[in-house]
Amino acid sequence: YLGRDAGKRVLRGQIDRGITDQIEAALWFSDLRSYTRIADSAAPGEIIPLLNDYSDAIISAIYHESGDVLKLIGDGVLAIFTGENRVRVCESAMAAAIAARQSVLDLNHTRSVENLPVTDMYLALHVGTVFYGNIGSKERLDFTVIGPAVNEVSRIAAMCRSVDQPLLVSSAFAAAVGDFRSHLVSVGRFALRGVAQPQELYTLDADLQIRKE
């Protein structure tokens, strides 16, 4: 019910409200394309299996690259990648993104053969400083991350629909992603709701894009 790192902290008794660490992390925020439409049109018994199938595909890729899933928000996933080396952390997040997109493509093929609804993943990647720990009321705590960078990654994810791109990364992430940087191309500079400064956003070049069926 908790991410791996959060679960370890809770089992060690680190459950005091308001106790947080300031950390730098690569941030992952993803959700599913056209999920509301699918939920409205699909048979009720198909929705939970759909969410489980796509969660398996996405979360397995995150865990394989040592990411930590903090929240499942309906069809959305909030995850972090942490470590002392910013370049390595961002490269892990990008590797997970590429693997997750391939897993989703493979899953879509399997589900199409079975005549089940299919979808795709919208994903934003960002890097920044966040507060990580126990936040909430006396009755209900949540082990999560907060801070401007968390707000920014969710706004970037929302831009995927506007610019019709399955993956967007921030300029901070693009600058820190090491060897992957040469495969990123700018899609423009955008004002993000609730964010003071416009942000230049990037996506993967065609040579690393997953083919569309």
Short mmCIF file of C-alpha atoms in Angstrom, two decimals:
data_model
loop_
_atom_site.label_atom_id
_atom_site.label_comp_id
_atom_site.label_asym_id
_atom_site.label_seq_id
_atom_site.Cartn_x
_atom_site.Cartn_y
_atom_site.Cartn_z
CA TYR A 1 0.00 0.00 0.00
CA LEU A 2 3.05 2.25 0.25
CA GLY A 3 6.00 2.74 -2.06
CA ARG A 4 9.10 0.73 -1.21
CA ASP A 5 11.03 3.53 0.48
CA ALA A 6 7.98 4.93 2.26
CA GLY A 7 7.06 1.46 3.46
CA LYS A 8 10.53 0.92 4.92
CA ARG A 9 10.37 4.27 6.72
CA VAL A 10 6.96 3.52 8.21
CA LEU A 11 8.11 0.06 9.39
CA ARG A 12 11.08 1.75 11.06
CA GLY A 13 8.63 3.93 12.99
CA GLN A 14 9.21 7.16 11.08
CA ILE A 15 5.54 8.14 11.30
CA ASP A 16 5.55 11.51 13.09
CA ARG A 17 3.36 14.07 11.39
CA GLY A 18 5.24 16.94 9.78
CA ILE A 19 8.62 15.18 9.72
CA THR A 20 9.97 15.61 6.19
CA ASP A 21 13.28 15.45 4.37
CA GLN A 22 14.27 17.94 1.71
CA ILE A 23 15.50 15.87 -1.22
CA GLU A 24 16.25 16.27 -4.89
CA ALA A 25 14.33 13.88 -7.10
CA ALA A 26 13.35 13.17 -10.66
CA LEU A 27 9.56 13.34 -10.70
CA TRP A 28 7.25 11.14 -12.79
CA PHE A 29 3.59 11.97 -13.33
CA SER A 30 1.60 9.86 -15.78
CA ASP A 31 -1.99 9.13 -16.59
CA LEU A 32 -3.96 7.33 -19.29
CA ARG A 33 -5.14 8.84 -22.56
CA SER A 34 -8.94 9.18 -22.88
CA TYR A 35 -9.55 7.31 -19.62
CA THR A 36 -12.78 9.21 -18.87
CA ARG A 37 -14.20 8.31 -22.28
CA ILE A 38 -13.22 4.67 -21.86
CA ALA A 39 -14.72 4.53 -18.37
CA ASP A 40 -17.98 5.98 -19.70
CA SER A 41 -18.24 3.59 -22.65
CA ALA A 42 -16.68 0.32 -21.46
CA ALA A 43 -18.56 -2.37 -19.57
CA PRO A 44 -18.27 -1.81 -15.78
CA GLY A 45 -16.44 -5.08 -15.31
CA GLU A 46 -13.72 -4.01 -17.75
CA ILE A 47 -12.53 -0.89 -15.91
CA ILE A 48 -10.69 -2.41 -12.94
CA PRO A 49 -8.88 -5.02 -15.11
CA LEU A 50 -7.90 -2.21 -17.49
CA LEU A 51 -6.44 -0.12 -14.67
CA ASN A 52 -4.64 -3.16 -13.26
CA ASP A 53 -3.17 -4.13 -16.64
CA TYR A 54 -1.81 -0.65 -17.38
CA SER A 55 -0.61 -0.16 -13.80
CA ASP A 56 1.38 -3.39 -14.09
CA ALA A 57 2.99 -2.21 -17.32
CA ILE A 58 3.89 1.24 -16.00
CA ILE A 59 4.86 0.47 -12.40
CA SER A 60 7.01 -2.52 -13.35
CA ALA A 61 9.08 -0.23 -15.59
CA ILE A 62 9.45 2.32 -12.77
CA TYR A 63 10.54 -0.32 -10.26
CA HIS A 64 12.99 -1.90 -12.70
CA GLU A 65 14.85 1.43 -12.82
CA SER A 66 14.76 1.82 -9.00
CA GLY A 67 11.97 4.38 -8.95
CA ASP A 68 9.50 4.57 -6.09
CA VAL A 69 5.75 4.90 -6.66
CA LEU A 70 4.17 7.25 -4.12
CA LYS A 71 0.58 7.51 -5.31
CA LEU A 72 -1.99 5.89 -7.55
CA ILE A 73 -4.51 8.64 -8.33
CA GLY A 74 -7.29 7.00 -10.31
CA ASP A 75 -5.54 6.35 -13.62
CA GLY A 76 -2.53 8.48 -12.58
CA VAL A 77 0.86 7.53 -11.14
CA LEU A 78 3.18 9.78 -9.12
CA ALA A 79 6.70 8.40 -8.70
CA ILE A 80 10.16 9.61 -7.76
CA PHE A 81 13.70 8.59 -8.64
CA THR A 82 16.32 9.56 -6.07
CA GLY A 83 20.06 9.37 -5.65
CA GLU A 84 23.16 11.45 -5.20
CA ASN A 85 23.91 11.76 -8.93
CA ARG A 86 21.34 13.97 -10.70
CA VAL A 87 22.34 12.77 -14.17
CA ARG A 88 22.02 9.11 -13.20
CA VAL A 89 18.65 9.70 -11.53
CA CYS A 90 17.26 11.44 -14.63
CA GLU A 91 18.67 8.75 -16.92
CA SER A 92 16.92 6.11 -14.82
CA ALA A 93 13.62 7.98 -15.10
CA MET A 94 14.01 8.30 -18.88
CA ALA A 95 14.92 4.62 -19.25
CA ALA A 96 11.80 3.75 -17.25
CA ALA A 97 9.72 6.01 -19.50
CA ILE A 98 10.93 4.29 -22.66
CA ALA A 99 10.40 0.84 -21.15
CA ALA A 100 6.91 1.76 -19.91
CA ARG A 101 5.86 3.02 -23.32
CA GLN A 102 7.03 -0.21 -24.92
CA SER A 103 5.20 -2.25 -22.28
CA VAL A 104 2.02 -0.28 -22.95
CA LEU A 105 2.40 -0.91 -26.69
CA ASP A 106 2.81 -4.64 -26.07
CA LEU A 107 -0.17 -4.63 -23.72
CA ASN A 108 -2.30 -2.85 -26.32
CA HIS A 109 -1.53 -5.60 -28.82
CA THR A 110 -2.56 -8.29 -26.32
CA ARG A 111 -5.74 -6.49 -25.32
CA SER A 112 -6.70 -5.75 -28.94
CA VAL A 113 -6.49 -9.45 -29.78
CA GLU A 114 -8.89 -10.08 -26.90
CA ASN A 115 -11.20 -7.28 -28.12
CA LEU A 116 -10.68 -5.26 -24.92
CA PRO A 117 -10.42 -1.46 -24.67
CA VAL A 118 -6.92 -0.04 -25.14
CA THR A 119 -5.33 3.27 -24.26
CA ASP A 120 -1.96 5.02 -24.07
CA MET A 121 0.12 6.83 -21.46
CA TYR A 122 0.69 10.55 -21.06
CA LEU A 123 3.88 11.18 -19.10
CA ALA A 124 5.73 14.19 -17.68
CA LEU A 125 9.25 14.11 -16.23
CA HIS A 126 10.80 16.88 -14.15
CA VAL A 127 13.60 17.24 -11.62
CA GLY A 128 13.77 19.47 -8.56
CA THR A 129 13.84 19.81 -4.80
CA VAL A 130 10.84 18.52 -2.85
CA PHE A 131 9.81 17.86 0.74
CA TYR A 132 9.31 14.13 1.33
CA GLY A 133 7.61 12.73 4.41
CA ASN A 134 4.48 12.50 6.54
CA ILE A 135 1.88 15.17 5.86
CA GLY A 136 -1.79 15.35 6.84
CA SER A 137 -4.12 15.42 9.81
CA LYS A 138 -3.92 13.67 13.17
CA GLU A 139 -6.37 11.06 11.87
CA ARG A 140 -4.96 10.53 8.35
CA LEU A 141 -1.36 10.88 7.21
CA ASP A 142 0.12 10.52 3.77
CA PHE A 143 3.74 9.74 2.91
CA THR A 144 4.24 11.96 -0.11
CA VAL A 145 6.18 14.77 -1.77
CA ILE A 146 5.20 18.44 -1.87
CA GLY A 147 6.73 21.57 -3.31
CA PRO A 148 6.69 23.69 -6.47
CA ALA A 149 8.36 20.93 -8.50
CA VAL A 150 5.44 18.57 -7.80
CA ASN A 151 2.96 21.18 -9.01
CA GLU A 152 5.08 21.79 -12.10
CA VAL A 153 5.29 18.12 -13.13
CA SER A 154 1.50 17.77 -12.90
CA ARG A 155 1.05 20.88 -15.08
CA ILE A 156 3.53 19.52 -17.61
CA ALA A 157 1.59 16.26 -17.75
CA ALA A 158 -1.57 18.22 -18.52
CA MET A 159 0.23 19.87 -21.46
CA CYS A 160 0.68 16.48 -23.16
CA ARG A 161 -2.90 16.71 -24.39
CA SER A 162 -2.55 20.27 -25.61
CA VAL A 163 0.55 19.58 -27.72
CA ASP A 164 -0.45 16.00 -28.61
CA GLN A 165 2.72 14.41 -27.24
CA PRO A 166 2.81 11.23 -25.14
CA LEU A 167 5.95 12.38 -23.29
CA LEU A 168 7.08 15.83 -22.15
CA VAL A 169 10.09 16.73 -20.02
CA SER A 170 11.04 20.03 -18.42
CA SER A 171 14.08 22.08 -19.39
CA ALA A 172 15.65 21.24 -16.02
CA PHE A 173 15.21 17.53 -16.71
CA ALA A 174 16.50 17.90 -20.28
CA ALA A 175 19.64 19.64 -19.02
CA ALA A 176 20.34 16.83 -16.54
CA VAL A 177 19.53 13.69 -18.50
CA GLY A 178 23.02 12.94 -19.78
CA ASP A 179 23.29 10.86 -22.96
CA PHE A 180 19.55 11.08 -23.62
CA ARG A 181 19.84 14.86 -24.10
CA SER A 182 20.78 14.49 -27.77
CA HIS A 183 17.49 12.67 -28.41
CA LEU A 184 15.29 15.46 -27.01
CA VAL A 185 13.69 18.15 -29.15
CA SER A 186 11.91 21.28 -28.01
CA VAL A 187 8.15 21.52 -28.56
CA GLY A 188 8.02 25.16 -27.47
CA ARG A 189 7.78 27.44 -24.48
CA PHE A 190 4.54 27.40 -22.53
CA ALA A 191 2.86 29.16 -19.62
CA LEU A 192 1.82 26.53 -17.08
CA ARG A 193 -1.15 27.19 -14.81
CA GLY A 194 0.01 28.20 -11.35
CA VAL A 195 3.68 28.42 -12.41
CA ALA A 196 5.27 31.86 -12.46
CA GLN A 197 7.67 31.48 -15.37
CA PRO A 198 6.96 29.95 -18.80
CA GLN A 199 8.69 26.61 -19.29
CA GLU A 200 10.38 25.18 -22.36
CA LEU A 201 9.27 21.58 -22.83
CA TYR A 202 10.91 18.74 -24.73
CA THR A 203 9.93 15.38 -26.14
CA LEU A 204 11.86 12.43 -27.55
CA ASP A 205 13.13 12.65 -31.10
CA ALA A 206 11.66 10.29 -33.68
CA ASP A 207 14.53 7.80 -33.43
CA LEU A 208 13.48 6.92 -29.86
CA GLN A 209 9.76 7.28 -30.34
CA ILE A 210 7.75 4.11 -29.93
CA ARG A 211 5.96 3.31 -33.16
CA LYS A 212 2.20 3.85 -33.15
CA GLU A 213 -0.14 1.10 -34.21
#
